[in-house]
mmCIF file of C-alpha atoms in Angstrom:
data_model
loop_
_atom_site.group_PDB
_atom_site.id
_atom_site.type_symbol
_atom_site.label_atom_id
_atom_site.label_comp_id
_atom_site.label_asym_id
_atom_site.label_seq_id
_atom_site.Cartn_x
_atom_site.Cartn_y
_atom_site.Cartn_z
ATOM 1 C CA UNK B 10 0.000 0.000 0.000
ATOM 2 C CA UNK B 11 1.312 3.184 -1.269
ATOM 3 C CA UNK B 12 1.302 6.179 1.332
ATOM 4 C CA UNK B 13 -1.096 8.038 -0.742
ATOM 5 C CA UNK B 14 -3.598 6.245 1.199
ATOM 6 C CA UNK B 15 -3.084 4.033 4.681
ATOM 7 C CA UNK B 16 -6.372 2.710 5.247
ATOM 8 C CA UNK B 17 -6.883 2.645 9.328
ATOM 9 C CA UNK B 18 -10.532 2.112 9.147
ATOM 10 C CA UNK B 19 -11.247 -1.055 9.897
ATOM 11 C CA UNK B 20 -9.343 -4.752 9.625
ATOM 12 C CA UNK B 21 -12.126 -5.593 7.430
ATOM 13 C CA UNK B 22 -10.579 -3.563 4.169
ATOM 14 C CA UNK B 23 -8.219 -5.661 3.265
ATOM 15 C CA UNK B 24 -7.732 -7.355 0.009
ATOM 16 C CA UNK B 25 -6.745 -11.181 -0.772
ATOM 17 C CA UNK B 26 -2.768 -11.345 -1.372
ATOM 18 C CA UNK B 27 -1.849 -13.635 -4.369
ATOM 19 C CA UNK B 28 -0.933 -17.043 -2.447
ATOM 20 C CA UNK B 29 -4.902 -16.436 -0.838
ATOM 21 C CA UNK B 30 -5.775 -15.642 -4.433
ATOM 22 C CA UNK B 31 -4.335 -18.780 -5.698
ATOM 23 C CA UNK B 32 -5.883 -21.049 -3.375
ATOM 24 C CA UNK B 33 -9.351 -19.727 -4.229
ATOM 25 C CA UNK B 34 -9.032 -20.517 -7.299
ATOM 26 C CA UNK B 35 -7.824 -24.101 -6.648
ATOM 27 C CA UNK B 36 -10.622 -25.001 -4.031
ATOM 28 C CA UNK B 37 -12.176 -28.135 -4.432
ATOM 29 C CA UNK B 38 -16.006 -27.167 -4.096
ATOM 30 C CA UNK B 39 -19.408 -28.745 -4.458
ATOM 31 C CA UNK B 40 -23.202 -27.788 -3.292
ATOM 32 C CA UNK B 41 -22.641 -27.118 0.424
ATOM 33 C CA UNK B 42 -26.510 -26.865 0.535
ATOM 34 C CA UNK B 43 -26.264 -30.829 0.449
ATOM 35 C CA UNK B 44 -22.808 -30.763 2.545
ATOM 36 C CA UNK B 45 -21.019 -31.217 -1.025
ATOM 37 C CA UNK B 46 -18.353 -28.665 -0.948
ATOM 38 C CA UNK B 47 -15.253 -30.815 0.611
ATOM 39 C CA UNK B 48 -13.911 -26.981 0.664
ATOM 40 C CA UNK B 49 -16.224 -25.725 3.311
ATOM 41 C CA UNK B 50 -16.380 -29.266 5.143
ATOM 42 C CA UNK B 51 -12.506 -29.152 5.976
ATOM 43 C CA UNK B 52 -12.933 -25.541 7.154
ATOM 44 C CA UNK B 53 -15.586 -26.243 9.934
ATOM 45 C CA UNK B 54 -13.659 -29.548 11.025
ATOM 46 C CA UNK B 55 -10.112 -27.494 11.424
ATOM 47 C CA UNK B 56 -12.511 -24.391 12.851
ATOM 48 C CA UNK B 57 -14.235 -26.580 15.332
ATOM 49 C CA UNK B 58 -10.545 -28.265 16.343
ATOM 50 C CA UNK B 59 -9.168 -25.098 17.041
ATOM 51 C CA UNK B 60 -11.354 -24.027 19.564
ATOM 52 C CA UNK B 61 -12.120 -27.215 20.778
ATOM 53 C CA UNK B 62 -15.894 -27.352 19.714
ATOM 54 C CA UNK B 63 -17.762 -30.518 18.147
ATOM 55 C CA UNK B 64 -18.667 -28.885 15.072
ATOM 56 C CA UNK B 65 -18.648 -25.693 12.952
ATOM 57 C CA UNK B 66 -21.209 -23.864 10.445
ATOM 58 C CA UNK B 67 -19.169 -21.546 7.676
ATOM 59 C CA UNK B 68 -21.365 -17.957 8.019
ATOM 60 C CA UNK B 69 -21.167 -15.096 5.759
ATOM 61 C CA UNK B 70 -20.368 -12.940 8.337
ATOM 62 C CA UNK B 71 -19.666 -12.014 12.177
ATOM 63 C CA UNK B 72 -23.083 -10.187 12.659
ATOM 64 C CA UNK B 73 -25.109 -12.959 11.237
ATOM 65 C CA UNK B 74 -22.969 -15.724 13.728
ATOM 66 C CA UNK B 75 -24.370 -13.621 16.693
ATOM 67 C CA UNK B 76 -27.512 -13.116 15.263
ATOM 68 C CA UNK B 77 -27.998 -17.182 14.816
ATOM 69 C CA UNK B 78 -26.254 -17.520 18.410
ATOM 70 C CA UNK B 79 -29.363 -15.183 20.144
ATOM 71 C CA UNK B 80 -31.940 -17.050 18.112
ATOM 72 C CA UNK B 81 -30.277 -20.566 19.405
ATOM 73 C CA UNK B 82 -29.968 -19.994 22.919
ATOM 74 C CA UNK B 83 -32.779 -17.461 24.015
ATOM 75 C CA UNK B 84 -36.224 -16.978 23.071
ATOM 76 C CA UNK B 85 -38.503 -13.980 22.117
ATOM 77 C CA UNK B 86 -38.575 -11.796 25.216
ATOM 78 C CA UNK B 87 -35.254 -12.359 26.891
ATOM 79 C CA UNK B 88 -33.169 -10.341 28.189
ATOM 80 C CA UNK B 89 -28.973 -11.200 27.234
ATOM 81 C CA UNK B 90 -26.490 -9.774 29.581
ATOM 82 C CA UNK B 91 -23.487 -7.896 27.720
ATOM 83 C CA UNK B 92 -20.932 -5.471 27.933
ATOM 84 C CA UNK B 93 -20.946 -2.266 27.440
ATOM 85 C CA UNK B 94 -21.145 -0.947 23.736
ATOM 86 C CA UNK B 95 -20.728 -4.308 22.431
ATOM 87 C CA UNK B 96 -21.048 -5.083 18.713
ATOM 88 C CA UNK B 97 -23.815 -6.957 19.006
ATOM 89 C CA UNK B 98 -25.984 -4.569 20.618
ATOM 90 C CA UNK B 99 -24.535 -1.422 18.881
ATOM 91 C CA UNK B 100 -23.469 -2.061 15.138
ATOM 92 C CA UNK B 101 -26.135 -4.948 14.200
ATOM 93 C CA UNK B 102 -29.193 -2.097 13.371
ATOM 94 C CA UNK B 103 -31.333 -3.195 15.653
ATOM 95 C CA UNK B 104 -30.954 -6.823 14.328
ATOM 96 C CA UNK B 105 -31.404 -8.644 17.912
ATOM 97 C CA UNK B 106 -34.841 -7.140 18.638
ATOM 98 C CA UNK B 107 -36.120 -7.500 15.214
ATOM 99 C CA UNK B 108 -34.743 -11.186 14.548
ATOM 100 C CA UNK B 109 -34.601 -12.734 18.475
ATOM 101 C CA UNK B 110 -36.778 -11.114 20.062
ATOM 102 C CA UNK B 111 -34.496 -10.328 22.918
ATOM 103 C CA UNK B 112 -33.427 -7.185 24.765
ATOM 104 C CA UNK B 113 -29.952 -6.065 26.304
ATOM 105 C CA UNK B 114 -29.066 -5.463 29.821
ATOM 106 C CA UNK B 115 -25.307 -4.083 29.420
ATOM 107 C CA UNK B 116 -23.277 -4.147 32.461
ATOM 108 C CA UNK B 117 -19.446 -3.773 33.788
ATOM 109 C CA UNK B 118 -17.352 -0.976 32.234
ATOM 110 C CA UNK B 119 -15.515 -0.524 29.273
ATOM 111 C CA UNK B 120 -16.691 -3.875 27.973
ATOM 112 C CA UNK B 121 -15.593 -5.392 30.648
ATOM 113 C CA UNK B 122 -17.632 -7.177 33.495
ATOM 114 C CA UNK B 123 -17.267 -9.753 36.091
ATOM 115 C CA UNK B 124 -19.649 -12.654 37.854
ATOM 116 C CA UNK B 125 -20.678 -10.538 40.289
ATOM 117 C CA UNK B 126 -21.737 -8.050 37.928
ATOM 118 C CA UNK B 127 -23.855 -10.675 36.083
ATOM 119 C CA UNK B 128 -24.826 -12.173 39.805
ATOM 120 C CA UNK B 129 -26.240 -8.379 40.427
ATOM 121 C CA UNK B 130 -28.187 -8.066 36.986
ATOM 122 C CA UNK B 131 -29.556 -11.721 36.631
ATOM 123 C CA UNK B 132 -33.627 -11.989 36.483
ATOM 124 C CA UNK B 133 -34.556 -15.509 37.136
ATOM 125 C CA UNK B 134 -37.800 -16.493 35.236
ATOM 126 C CA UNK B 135 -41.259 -16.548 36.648
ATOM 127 C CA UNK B 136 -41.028 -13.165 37.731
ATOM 128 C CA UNK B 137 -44.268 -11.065 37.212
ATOM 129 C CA UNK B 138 -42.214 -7.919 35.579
ATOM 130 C CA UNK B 139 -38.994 -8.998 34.674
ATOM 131 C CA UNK B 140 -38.105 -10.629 31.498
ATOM 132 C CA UNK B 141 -36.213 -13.828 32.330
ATOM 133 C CA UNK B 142 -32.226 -13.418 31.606
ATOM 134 C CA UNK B 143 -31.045 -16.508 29.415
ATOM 135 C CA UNK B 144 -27.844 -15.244 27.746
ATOM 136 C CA UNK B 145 -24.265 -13.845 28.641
ATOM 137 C CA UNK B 146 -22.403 -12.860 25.526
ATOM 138 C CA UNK B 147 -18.622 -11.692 26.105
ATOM 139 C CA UNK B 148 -17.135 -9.911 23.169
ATOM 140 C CA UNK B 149 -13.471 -10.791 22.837
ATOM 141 C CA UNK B 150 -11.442 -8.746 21.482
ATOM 142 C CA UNK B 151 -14.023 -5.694 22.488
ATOM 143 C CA UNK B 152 -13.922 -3.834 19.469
ATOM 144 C CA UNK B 153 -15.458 -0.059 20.513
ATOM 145 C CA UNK B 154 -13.124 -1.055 24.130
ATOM 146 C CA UNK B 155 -9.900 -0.405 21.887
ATOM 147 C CA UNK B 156 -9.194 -3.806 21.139
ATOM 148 C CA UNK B 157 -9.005 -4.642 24.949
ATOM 149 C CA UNK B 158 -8.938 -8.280 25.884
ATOM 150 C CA UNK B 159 -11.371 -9.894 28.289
ATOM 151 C CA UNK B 160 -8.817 -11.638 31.233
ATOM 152 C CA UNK B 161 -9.356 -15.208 30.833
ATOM 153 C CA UNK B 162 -9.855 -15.761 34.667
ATOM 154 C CA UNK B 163 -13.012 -13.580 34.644
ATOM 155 C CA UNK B 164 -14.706 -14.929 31.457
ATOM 156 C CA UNK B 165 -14.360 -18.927 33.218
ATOM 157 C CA UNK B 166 -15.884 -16.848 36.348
ATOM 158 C CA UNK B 167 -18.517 -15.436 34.324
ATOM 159 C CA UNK B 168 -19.309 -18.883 32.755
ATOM 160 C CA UNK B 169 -19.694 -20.667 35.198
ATOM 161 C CA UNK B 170 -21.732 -18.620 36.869
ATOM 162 C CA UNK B 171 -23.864 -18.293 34.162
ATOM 163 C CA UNK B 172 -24.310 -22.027 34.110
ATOM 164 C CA UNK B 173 -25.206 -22.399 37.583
ATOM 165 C CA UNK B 174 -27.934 -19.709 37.092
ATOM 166 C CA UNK B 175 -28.785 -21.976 34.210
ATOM 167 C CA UNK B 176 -28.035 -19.768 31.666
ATOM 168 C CA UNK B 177 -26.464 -20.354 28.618
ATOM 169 C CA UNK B 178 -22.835 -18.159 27.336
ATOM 170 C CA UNK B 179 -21.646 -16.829 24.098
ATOM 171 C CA UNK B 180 -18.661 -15.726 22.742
ATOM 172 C CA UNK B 181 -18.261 -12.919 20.109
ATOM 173 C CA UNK B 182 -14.826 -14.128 19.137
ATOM 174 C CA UNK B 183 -14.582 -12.106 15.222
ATOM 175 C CA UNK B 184 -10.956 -11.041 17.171
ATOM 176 C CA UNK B 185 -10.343 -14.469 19.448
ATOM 177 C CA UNK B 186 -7.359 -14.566 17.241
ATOM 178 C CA UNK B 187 -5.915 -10.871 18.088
ATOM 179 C CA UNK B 188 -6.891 -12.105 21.541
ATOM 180 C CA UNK B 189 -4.745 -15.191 22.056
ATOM 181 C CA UNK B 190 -1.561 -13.762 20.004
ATOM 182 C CA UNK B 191 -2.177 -10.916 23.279
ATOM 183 C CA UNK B 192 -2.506 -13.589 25.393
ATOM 184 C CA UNK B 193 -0.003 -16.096 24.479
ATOM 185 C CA UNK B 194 -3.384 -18.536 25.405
ATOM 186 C CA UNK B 195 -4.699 -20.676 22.882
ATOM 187 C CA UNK B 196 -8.200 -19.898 20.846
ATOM 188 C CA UNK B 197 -9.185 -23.334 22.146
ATOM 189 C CA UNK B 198 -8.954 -22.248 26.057
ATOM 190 C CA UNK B 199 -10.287 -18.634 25.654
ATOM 191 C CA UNK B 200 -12.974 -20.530 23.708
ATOM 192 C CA UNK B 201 -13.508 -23.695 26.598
ATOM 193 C CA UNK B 202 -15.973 -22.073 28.956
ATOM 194 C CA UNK B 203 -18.212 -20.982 26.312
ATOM 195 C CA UNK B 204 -21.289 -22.681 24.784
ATOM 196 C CA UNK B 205 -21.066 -21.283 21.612
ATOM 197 C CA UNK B 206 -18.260 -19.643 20.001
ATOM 198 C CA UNK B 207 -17.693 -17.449 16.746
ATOM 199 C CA UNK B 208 -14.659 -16.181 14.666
ATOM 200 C CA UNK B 209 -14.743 -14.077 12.380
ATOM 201 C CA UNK B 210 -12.126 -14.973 8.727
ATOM 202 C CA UNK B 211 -12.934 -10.891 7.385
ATOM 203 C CA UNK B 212 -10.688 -8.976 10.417
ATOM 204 C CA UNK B 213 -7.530 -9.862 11.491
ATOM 205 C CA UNK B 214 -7.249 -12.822 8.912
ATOM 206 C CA UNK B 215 -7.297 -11.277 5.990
ATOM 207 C CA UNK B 216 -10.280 -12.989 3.926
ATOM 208 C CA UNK B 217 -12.916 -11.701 1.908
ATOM 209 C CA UNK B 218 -15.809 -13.024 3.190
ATOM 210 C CA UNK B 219 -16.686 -15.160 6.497
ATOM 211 C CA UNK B 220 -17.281 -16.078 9.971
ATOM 212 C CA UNK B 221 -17.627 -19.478 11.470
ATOM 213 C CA UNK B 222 -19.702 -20.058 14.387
ATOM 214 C CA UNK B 223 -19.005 -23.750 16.463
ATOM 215 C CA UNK B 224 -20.383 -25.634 19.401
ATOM 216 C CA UNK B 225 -21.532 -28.753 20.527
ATOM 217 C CA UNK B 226 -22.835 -30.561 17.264
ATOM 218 C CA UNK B 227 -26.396 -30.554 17.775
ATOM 219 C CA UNK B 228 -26.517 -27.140 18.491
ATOM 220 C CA UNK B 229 -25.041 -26.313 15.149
ATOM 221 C CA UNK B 230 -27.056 -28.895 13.475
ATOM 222 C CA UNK B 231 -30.204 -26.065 14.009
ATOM 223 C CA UNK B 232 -27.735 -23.366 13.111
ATOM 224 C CA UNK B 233 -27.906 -24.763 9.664
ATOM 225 C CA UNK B 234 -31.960 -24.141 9.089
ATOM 226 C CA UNK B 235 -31.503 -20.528 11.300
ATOM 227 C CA UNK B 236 -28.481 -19.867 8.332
ATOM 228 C CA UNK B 237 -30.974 -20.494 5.775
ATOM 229 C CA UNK B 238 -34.016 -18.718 7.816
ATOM 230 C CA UNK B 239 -31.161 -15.402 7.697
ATOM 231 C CA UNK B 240 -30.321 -15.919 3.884
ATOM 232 C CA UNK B 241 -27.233 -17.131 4.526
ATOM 233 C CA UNK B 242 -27.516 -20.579 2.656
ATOM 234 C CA UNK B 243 -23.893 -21.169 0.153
ATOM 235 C CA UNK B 244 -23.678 -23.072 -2.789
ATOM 236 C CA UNK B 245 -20.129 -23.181 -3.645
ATOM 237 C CA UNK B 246 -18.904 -21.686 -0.887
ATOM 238 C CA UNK B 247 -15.132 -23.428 -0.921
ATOM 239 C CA UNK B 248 -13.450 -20.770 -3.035
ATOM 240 C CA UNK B 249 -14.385 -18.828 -0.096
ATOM 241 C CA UNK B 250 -13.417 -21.310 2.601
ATOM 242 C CA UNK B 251 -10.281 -21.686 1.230
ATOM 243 C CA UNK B 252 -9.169 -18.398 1.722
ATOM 244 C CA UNK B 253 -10.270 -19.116 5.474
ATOM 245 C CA UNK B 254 -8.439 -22.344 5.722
ATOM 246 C CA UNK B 255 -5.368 -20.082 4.021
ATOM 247 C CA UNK B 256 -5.572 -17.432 6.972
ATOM 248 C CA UNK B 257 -5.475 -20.145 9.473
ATOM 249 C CA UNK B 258 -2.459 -21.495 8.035
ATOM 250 C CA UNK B 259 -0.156 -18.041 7.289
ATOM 251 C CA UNK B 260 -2.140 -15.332 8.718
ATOM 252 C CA UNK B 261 -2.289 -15.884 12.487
ATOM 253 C CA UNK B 262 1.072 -15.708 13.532
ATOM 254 C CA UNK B 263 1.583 -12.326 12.015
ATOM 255 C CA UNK B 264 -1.070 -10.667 14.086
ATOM 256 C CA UNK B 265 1.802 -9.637 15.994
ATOM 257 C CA UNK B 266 3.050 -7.464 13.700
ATOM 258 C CA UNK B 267 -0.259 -5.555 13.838
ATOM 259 C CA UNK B 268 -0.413 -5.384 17.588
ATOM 260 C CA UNK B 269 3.157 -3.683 17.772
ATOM 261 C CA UNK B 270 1.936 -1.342 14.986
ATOM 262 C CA UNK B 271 -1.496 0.116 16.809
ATOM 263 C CA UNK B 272 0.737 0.100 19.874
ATOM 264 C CA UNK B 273 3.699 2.478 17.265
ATOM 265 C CA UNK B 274 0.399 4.669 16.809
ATOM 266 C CA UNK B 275 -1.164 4.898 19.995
ATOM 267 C CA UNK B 276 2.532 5.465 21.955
ATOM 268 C CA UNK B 277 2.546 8.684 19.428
ATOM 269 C CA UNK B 278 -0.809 10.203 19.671
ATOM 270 C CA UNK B 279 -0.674 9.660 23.249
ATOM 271 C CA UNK B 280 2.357 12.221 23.862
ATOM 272 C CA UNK B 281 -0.042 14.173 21.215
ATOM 273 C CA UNK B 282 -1.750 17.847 22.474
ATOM 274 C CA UNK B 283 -5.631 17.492 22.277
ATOM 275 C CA UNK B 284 -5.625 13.757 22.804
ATOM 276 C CA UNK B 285 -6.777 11.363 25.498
ATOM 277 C CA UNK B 286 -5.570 7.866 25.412
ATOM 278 C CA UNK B 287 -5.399 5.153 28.186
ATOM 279 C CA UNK B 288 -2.259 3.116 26.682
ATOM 280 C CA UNK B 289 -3.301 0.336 28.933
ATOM 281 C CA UNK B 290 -6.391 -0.140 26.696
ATOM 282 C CA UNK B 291 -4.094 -0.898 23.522
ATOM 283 C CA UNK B 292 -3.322 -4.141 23.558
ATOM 284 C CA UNK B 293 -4.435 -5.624 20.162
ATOM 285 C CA UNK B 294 -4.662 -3.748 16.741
ATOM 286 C CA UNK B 295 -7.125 -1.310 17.541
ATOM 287 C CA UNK B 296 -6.429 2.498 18.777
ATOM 288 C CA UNK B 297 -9.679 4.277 20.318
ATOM 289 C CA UNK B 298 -9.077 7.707 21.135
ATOM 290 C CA UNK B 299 -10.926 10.943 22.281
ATOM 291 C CA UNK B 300 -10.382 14.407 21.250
ATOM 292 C CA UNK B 301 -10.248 16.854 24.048
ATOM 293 C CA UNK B 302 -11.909 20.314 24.034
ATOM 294 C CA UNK B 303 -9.972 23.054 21.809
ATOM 295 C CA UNK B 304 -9.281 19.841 19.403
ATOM 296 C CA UNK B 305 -11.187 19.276 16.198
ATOM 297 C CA UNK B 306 -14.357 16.769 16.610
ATOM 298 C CA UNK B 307 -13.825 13.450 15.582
ATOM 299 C CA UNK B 308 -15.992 14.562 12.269
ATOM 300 C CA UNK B 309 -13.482 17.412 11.551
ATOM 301 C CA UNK B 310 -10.657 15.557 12.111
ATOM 302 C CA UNK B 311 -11.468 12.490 10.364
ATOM 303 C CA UNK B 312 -11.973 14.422 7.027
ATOM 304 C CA UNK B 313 -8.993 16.501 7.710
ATOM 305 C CA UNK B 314 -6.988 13.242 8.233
ATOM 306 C CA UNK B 315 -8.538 11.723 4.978
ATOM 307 C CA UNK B 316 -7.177 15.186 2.978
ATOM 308 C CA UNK B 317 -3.901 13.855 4.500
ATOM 309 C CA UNK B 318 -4.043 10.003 2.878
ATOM 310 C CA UNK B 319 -4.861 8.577 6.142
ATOM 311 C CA UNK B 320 -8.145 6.878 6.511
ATOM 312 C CA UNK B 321 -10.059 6.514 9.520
ATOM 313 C CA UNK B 322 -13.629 5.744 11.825
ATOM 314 C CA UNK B 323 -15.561 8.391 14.205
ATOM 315 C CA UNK B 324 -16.772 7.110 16.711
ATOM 316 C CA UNK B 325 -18.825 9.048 18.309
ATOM 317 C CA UNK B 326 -18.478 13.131 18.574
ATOM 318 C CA UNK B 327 -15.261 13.264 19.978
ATOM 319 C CA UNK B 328 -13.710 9.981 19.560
ATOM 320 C CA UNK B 329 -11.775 7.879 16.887
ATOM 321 C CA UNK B 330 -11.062 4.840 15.939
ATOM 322 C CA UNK B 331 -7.912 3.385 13.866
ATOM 323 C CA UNK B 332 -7.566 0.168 13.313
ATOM 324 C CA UNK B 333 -3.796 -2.111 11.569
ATOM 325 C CA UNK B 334 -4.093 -4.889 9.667
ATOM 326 C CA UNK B 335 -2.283 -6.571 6.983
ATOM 327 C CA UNK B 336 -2.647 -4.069 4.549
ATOM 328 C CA UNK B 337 -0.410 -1.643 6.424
ATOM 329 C CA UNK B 338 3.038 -1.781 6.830
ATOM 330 C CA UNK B 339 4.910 -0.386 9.658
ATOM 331 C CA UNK B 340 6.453 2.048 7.476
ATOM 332 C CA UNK B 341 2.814 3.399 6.491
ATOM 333 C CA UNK B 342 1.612 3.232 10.341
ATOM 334 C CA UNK B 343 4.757 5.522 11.392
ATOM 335 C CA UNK B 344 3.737 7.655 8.142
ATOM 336 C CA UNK B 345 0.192 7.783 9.677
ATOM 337 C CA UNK B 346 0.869 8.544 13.208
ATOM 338 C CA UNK B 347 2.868 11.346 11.867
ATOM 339 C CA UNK B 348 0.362 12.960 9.824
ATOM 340 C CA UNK B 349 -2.077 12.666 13.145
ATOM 341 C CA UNK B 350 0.251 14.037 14.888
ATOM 342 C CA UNK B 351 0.767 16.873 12.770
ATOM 343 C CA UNK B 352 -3.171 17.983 12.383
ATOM 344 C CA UNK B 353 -3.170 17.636 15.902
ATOM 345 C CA UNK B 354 -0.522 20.214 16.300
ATOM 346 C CA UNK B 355 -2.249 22.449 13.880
#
């Protein structure tokens, strides 16, 4: 990527390299509407393996894998217990309502929470006022948290908690990658405590297209008719599995290399007049800053930073978002944290 334009947007931009490329256009496929496509099949089994799941469903995206994981473990008039400003709840448009039937009941801070916190906001059914509270979904990374990873410690607390309350647990894993190279713990044990997992193939890994959603097999043998009730049926879906089963293979290990980057951008906007950022809270590849009063508003300074060649998200009236990926080299993230810097100092 030229330094004409470093796209920090999102992880989601990115294009296929040519290896990914390649083994597109060598996938084996077939109809995965009849489990055909020997593409997709291998995907789910090495998906499910990885976080230590029975089985797997191949989704076309991370919003519809937590949109089929509210409609398989609540029903219409639950509450789900979440995290604050979690994607689910706030960049789905109003999909849980409208396709679950469920409400939120956001607790913790910073998308973070512990048991007691869910101990505190629990409903138990039967109650003549109260809907009945059915679901805990974690979000790990949290994305609109700054990339912050949920400890490990507290989401087994959480968990099990949640079981003994006889409530079922989800985890919004589209970053569980970014979150174990932060770690150093593997997908499969920030995945164990959960009933249902997803991953997401589109962020951090590079691919086009993709989420994959796993848990015990006959949980995600009804996934497959709430796919197809959400429009989400493939055909030949392997040319796009095998860019997933590509990532897995070359594009996880590298993550690292865009954690050290958002932590290059974050250590200079921090030292940065007009900006407020907790360097604690970088510790994937997502920066999340505010803009202090006397600064430009995140609108302003967005479109002044796009004049510049560097690309990024508002998120909210006085806060941004920039997000590394594979797409940017370090050499185009110290180019962009220079340009910030300089608009800043304007």
């Amino acid at each position: 990527m030229g330094h004409d334009r470093i796209d920090l947007r999102s992880d989601t931009v990115t294009a296929p390299g040519e290896a990914m490329r390649a083994a597109m256009a060598a996938a084996p496929v077939g109809d995965d509407q009849y489990g055909e496509d020997p593409s997709v099949n291998r995907l789910q089994q090495v998906v499910a393996e990885r976080l230590g799941k029975e089985a797997a469903l191949f989704v076309a995206s991370g919003t519809m894998a937590n949109q089929m994981a509210l409609k398989l473990l609540t029903r219409p008039g639950d509450e789900v217990i979440v995290g604050q400003e979690v994607h689910v709840a706030w960049h789905e448009t109003g999909a849980a309502p409208a396709n679950a039937g469920v409400q939120f009941a956001a607790i913790g801070r910073g998308g973070l929470f512990t048991a007691a916190d869910l101990d505190a906001a629990f409903k138990p059914a039967g109650h003549v006022v109260y809907p009945p509270t059915t679901l805990v979904v974690v979000e790990n990374t949290h994305n609109r948290g700054g990339g912050i990873v949920f400890p490990q410690a507290e989401a087994e607390a959480v968990c099990a908690r949640a079981a003994e309350l006889g409530m079922a647990s989800y985890l919004d894993g589209a970053r569980l990658f970014n979150a174990a190279c932060a770690t150093g713990l593997a997908p499969e044990r920030l995945a164990a405590p959960f009933d249902l997992v997803s991953i997401s193939l589109s962020k951090g890994l590079g691919c086009p297209i993709g989420s994959v959603i796993a848990g015990p097999r006959e949980t995600i043998a009804r996934a497959v008719r709430i796919r197809r009730m959400l429009g989400g049926a493939w055909r030949q879906a392997g040319i796009l599995a095998a860019a997933g089963l590509h990532a897995l293979d070359h594009n996880i290990d590298r993550l690292a290399e865009d954690h050290a980057n958002a932590r290059l951008i974050a250590g200079a906007l921090a030292g940065a007049k007009g900006v407020a950022l907790d360097l604690a809270t970088v510790q994937s590849n997502i920066v999340v800053f505010d803009l202090a009063p006397g600064a430009p508003d995140a609108a302003t300074f967005v479109r002044r930073a796009a004049e510049r060649g560097v690309l990024l998200v508002p998120f909210g009236p006085r806060r941004v978002r920039a997000c590394t990926h594979l797409d940017v080299s370090r050499e185009a993230c110290v180019a962009a944290a220079g340009i910030l810097c300089e608009l800043l100092a304007a």
